[in-house]
Tab-separated table of C-alpha atoms in Angstrom:
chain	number	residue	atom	x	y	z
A	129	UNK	CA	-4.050	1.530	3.681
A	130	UNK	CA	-6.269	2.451	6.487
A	131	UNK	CA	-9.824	1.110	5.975
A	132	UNK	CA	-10.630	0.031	8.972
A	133	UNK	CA	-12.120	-3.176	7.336
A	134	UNK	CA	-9.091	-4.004	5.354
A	135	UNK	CA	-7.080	-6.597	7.404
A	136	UNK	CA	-4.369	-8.087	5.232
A	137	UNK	CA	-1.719	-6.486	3.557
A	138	UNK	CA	0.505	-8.428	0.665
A	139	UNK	CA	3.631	-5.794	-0.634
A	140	UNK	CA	6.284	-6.343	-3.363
A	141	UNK	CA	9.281	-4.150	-4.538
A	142	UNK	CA	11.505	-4.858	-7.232
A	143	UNK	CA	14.040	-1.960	-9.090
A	144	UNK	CA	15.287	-1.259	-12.543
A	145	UNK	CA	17.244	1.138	-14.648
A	146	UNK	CA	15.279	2.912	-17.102
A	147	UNK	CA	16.193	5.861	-19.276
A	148	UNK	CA	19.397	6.425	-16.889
A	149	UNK	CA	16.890	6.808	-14.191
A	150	UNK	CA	17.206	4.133	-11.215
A	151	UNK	CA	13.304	3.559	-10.382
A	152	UNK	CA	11.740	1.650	-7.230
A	153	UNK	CA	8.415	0.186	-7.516
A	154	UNK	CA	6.390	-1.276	-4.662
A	155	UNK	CA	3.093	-2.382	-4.924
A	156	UNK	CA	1.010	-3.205	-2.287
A	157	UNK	CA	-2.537	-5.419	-1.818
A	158	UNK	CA	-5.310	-5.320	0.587
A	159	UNK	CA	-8.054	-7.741	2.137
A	160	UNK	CA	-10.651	-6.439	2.461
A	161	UNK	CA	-10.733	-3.509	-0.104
A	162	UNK	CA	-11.385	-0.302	0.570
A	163	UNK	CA	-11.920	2.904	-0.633
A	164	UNK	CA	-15.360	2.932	-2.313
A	165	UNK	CA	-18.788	3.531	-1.644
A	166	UNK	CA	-18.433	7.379	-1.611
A	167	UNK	CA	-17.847	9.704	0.791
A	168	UNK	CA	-20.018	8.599	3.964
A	169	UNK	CA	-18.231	4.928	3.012
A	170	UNK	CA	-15.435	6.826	3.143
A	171	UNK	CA	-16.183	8.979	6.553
A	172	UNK	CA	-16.900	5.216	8.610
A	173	UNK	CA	-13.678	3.315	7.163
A	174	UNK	CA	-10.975	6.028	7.478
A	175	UNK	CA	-11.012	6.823	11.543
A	176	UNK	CA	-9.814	10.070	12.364
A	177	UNK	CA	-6.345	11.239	12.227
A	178	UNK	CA	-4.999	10.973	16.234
A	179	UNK	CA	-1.772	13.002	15.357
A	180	UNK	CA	-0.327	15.845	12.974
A	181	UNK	CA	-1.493	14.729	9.858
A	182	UNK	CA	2.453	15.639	8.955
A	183	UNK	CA	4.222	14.021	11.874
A	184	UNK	CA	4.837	10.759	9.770
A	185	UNK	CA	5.268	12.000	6.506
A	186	UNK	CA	9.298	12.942	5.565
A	187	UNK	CA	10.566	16.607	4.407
A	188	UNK	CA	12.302	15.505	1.504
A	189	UNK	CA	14.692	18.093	0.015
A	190	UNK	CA	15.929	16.333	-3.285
A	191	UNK	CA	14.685	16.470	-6.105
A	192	UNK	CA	14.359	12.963	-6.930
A	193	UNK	CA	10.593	12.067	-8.351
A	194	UNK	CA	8.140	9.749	-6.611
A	195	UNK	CA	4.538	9.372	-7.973
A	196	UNK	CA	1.841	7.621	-6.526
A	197	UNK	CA	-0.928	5.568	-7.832
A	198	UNK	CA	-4.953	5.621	-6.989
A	199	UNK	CA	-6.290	3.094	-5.029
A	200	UNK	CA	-7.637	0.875	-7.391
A	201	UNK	CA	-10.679	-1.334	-6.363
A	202	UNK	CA	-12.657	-4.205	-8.099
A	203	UNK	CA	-15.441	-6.112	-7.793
A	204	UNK	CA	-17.509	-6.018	-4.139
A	205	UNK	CA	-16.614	-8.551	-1.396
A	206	UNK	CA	-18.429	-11.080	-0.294
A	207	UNK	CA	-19.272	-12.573	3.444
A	208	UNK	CA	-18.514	-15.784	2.481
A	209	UNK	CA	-14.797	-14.214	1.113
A	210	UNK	CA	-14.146	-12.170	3.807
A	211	UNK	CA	-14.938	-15.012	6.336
A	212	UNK	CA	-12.907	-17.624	4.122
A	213	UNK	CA	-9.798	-15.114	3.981
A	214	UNK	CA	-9.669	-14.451	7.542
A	215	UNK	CA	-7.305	-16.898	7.977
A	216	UNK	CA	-4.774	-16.024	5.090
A	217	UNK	CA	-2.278	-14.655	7.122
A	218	UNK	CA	0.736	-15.798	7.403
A	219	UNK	CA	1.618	-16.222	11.879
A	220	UNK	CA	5.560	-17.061	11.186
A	221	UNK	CA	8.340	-17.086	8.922
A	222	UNK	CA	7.905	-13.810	7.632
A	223	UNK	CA	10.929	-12.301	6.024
A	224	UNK	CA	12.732	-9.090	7.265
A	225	UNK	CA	10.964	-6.979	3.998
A	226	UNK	CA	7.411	-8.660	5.256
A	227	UNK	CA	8.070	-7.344	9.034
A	228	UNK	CA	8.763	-4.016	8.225
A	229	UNK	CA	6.406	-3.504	5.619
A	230	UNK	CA	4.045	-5.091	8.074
A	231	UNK	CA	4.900	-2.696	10.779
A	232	UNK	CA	5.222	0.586	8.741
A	233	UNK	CA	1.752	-0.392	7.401
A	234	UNK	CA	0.253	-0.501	11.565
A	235	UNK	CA	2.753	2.645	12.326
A	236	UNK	CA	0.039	4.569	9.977
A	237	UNK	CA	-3.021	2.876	10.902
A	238	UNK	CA	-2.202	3.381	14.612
A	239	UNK	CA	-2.547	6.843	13.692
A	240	UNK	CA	-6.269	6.355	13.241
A	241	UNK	CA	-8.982	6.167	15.508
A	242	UNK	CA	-10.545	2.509	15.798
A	243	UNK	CA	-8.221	1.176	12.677
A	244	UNK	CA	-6.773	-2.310	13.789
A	245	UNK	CA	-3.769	-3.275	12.507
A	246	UNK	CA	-3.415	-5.255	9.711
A	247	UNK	CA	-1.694	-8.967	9.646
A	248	UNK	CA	0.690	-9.955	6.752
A	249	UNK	CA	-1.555	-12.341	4.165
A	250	UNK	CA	-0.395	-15.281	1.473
A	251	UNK	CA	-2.499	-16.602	-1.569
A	252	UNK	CA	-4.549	-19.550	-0.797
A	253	UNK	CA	-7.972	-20.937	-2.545
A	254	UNK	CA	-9.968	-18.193	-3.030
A	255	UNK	CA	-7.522	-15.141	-3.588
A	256	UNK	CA	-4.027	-15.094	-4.950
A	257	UNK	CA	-1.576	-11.935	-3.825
A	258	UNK	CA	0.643	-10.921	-6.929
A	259	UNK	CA	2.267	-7.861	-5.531
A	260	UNK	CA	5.770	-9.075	-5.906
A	261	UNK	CA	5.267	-10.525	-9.110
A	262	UNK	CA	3.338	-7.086	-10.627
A	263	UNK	CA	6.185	-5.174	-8.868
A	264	UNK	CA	8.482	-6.993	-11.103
A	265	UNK	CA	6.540	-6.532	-13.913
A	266	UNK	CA	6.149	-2.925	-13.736
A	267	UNK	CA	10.506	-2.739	-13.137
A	268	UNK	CA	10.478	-4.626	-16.389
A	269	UNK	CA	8.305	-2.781	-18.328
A	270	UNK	CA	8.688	0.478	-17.091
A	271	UNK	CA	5.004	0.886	-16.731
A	272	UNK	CA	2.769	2.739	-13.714
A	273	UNK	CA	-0.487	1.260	-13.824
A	274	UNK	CA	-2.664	-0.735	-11.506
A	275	UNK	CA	-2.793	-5.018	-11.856
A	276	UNK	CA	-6.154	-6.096	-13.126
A	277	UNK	CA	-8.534	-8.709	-12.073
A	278	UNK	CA	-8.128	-9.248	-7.877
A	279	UNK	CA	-9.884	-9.672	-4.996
A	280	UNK	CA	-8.171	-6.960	-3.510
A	281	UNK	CA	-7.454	-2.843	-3.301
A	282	UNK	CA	-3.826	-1.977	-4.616
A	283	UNK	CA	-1.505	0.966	-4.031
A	284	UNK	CA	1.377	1.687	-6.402
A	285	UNK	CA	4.152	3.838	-6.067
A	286	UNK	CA	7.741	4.666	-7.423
A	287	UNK	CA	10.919	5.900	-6.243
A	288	UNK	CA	13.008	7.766	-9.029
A	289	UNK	CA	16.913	9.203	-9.034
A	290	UNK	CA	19.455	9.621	-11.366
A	291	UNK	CA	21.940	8.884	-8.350
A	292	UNK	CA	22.517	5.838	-6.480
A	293	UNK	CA	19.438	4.263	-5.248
A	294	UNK	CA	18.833	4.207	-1.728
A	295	UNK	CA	18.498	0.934	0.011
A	296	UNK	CA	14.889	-0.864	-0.654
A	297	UNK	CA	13.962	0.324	3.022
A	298	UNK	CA	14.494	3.904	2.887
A	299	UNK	CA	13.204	4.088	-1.201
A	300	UNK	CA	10.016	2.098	0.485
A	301	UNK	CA	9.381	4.588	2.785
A	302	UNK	CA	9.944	7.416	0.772
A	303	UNK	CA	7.653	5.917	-1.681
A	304	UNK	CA	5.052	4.993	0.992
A	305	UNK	CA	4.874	8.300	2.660
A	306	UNK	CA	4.563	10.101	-0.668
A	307	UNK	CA	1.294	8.011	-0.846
A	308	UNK	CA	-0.152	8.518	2.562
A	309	UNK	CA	0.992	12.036	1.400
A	310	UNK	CA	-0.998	11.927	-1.429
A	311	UNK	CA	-4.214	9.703	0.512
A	312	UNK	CA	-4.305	13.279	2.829
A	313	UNK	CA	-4.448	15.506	0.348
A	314	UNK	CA	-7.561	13.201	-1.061
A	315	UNK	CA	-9.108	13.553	1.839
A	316	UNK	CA	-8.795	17.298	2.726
A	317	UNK	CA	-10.695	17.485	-0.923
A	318	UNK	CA	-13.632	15.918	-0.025
């Protein structure tokens, strides 16, 4: 979410009813991945926080359940990839979910010394996005677990309530900040 070398981001969402529980899933991708190498990898990607490390992250007082997945990370990249994908992003026509995502996504790596914002990417030749369709998958199945087999880093998370679902923008954020939440707490570990 804020590797500084990560500069796409690809996001899906879908909902479901599961054992009388309305649940959210998002699920969102990343070009160039991030997250591995260890912890001096980790020092040189993730810039330092520029604000309270709380200022963007909600007080929730319900008692409705989020959880959060890993990243998840595959295979290395390769120059050749990470040249080729530079120009996957999409420049216009993005939908109103894609612009805030988009933005919400920057808000946090704005937050970061020398992280650049990211731009909003599509599949093309040599990588294919499937964060709506894995979204939708995980809605249908009930399932928390990572996709398999991209060129990309992944985030999960799910919103959870036994009331009336909020809106897919504020169960998005609550879902998101419960992960940057969670990404914090990571890195006060290590």
């Amino acid at each position: 979410m804020v590797w500084k070398e990560t500069t796409q981001l690809n996001c899906g969402h879908a909902t479901n009813l599961i054992n009388s529980m309305n649940k959210y899933f998002v699920v969102c991708q990343y070009f160039v991945r991030g997250n591995f190498g260890g912890a001096e990898d980790y020092e040189k990607q993730v810039g330092q926080p520029l604000v309270n490390v709380n200022s963007c992250v909600p007080d929730s007082q319900n008692e409705d359940k989020s959880e959060v997945g890993d990243d998840k990370e595959t295979d290395t990249q390769t120059d050749e990839e990470s040249e080729t994908l530079k120009s996957g992003c999409k420049t216009e026509g993005l939908t109103d979910w894609e612009e805030f995502v988009l933005e919400e996504h920057n808000k946090l790596r704005r937050q970061h010394a020398d992280t650049p914002d990211l731009c909003y990417a599509e599949s093309g030749d040599d990588v294919t996005f499937t964060a709506q369709s894995w979204a939708e998958e995980l809605a249908a199945t009930g399932m928390f677990r990572h996709s398999s087999g991209g060129k990309y880093g992944e985030n999960i998370a799910y919103k959870s309530t036994s009331g009336v679902l909020p809106d897919r923008i504020a169960a998005y954020n609550i879902s998101i900040h419960k992960l940057v939440r969670y990404v914090r707490e990571f890195r006060a570990l290590n």
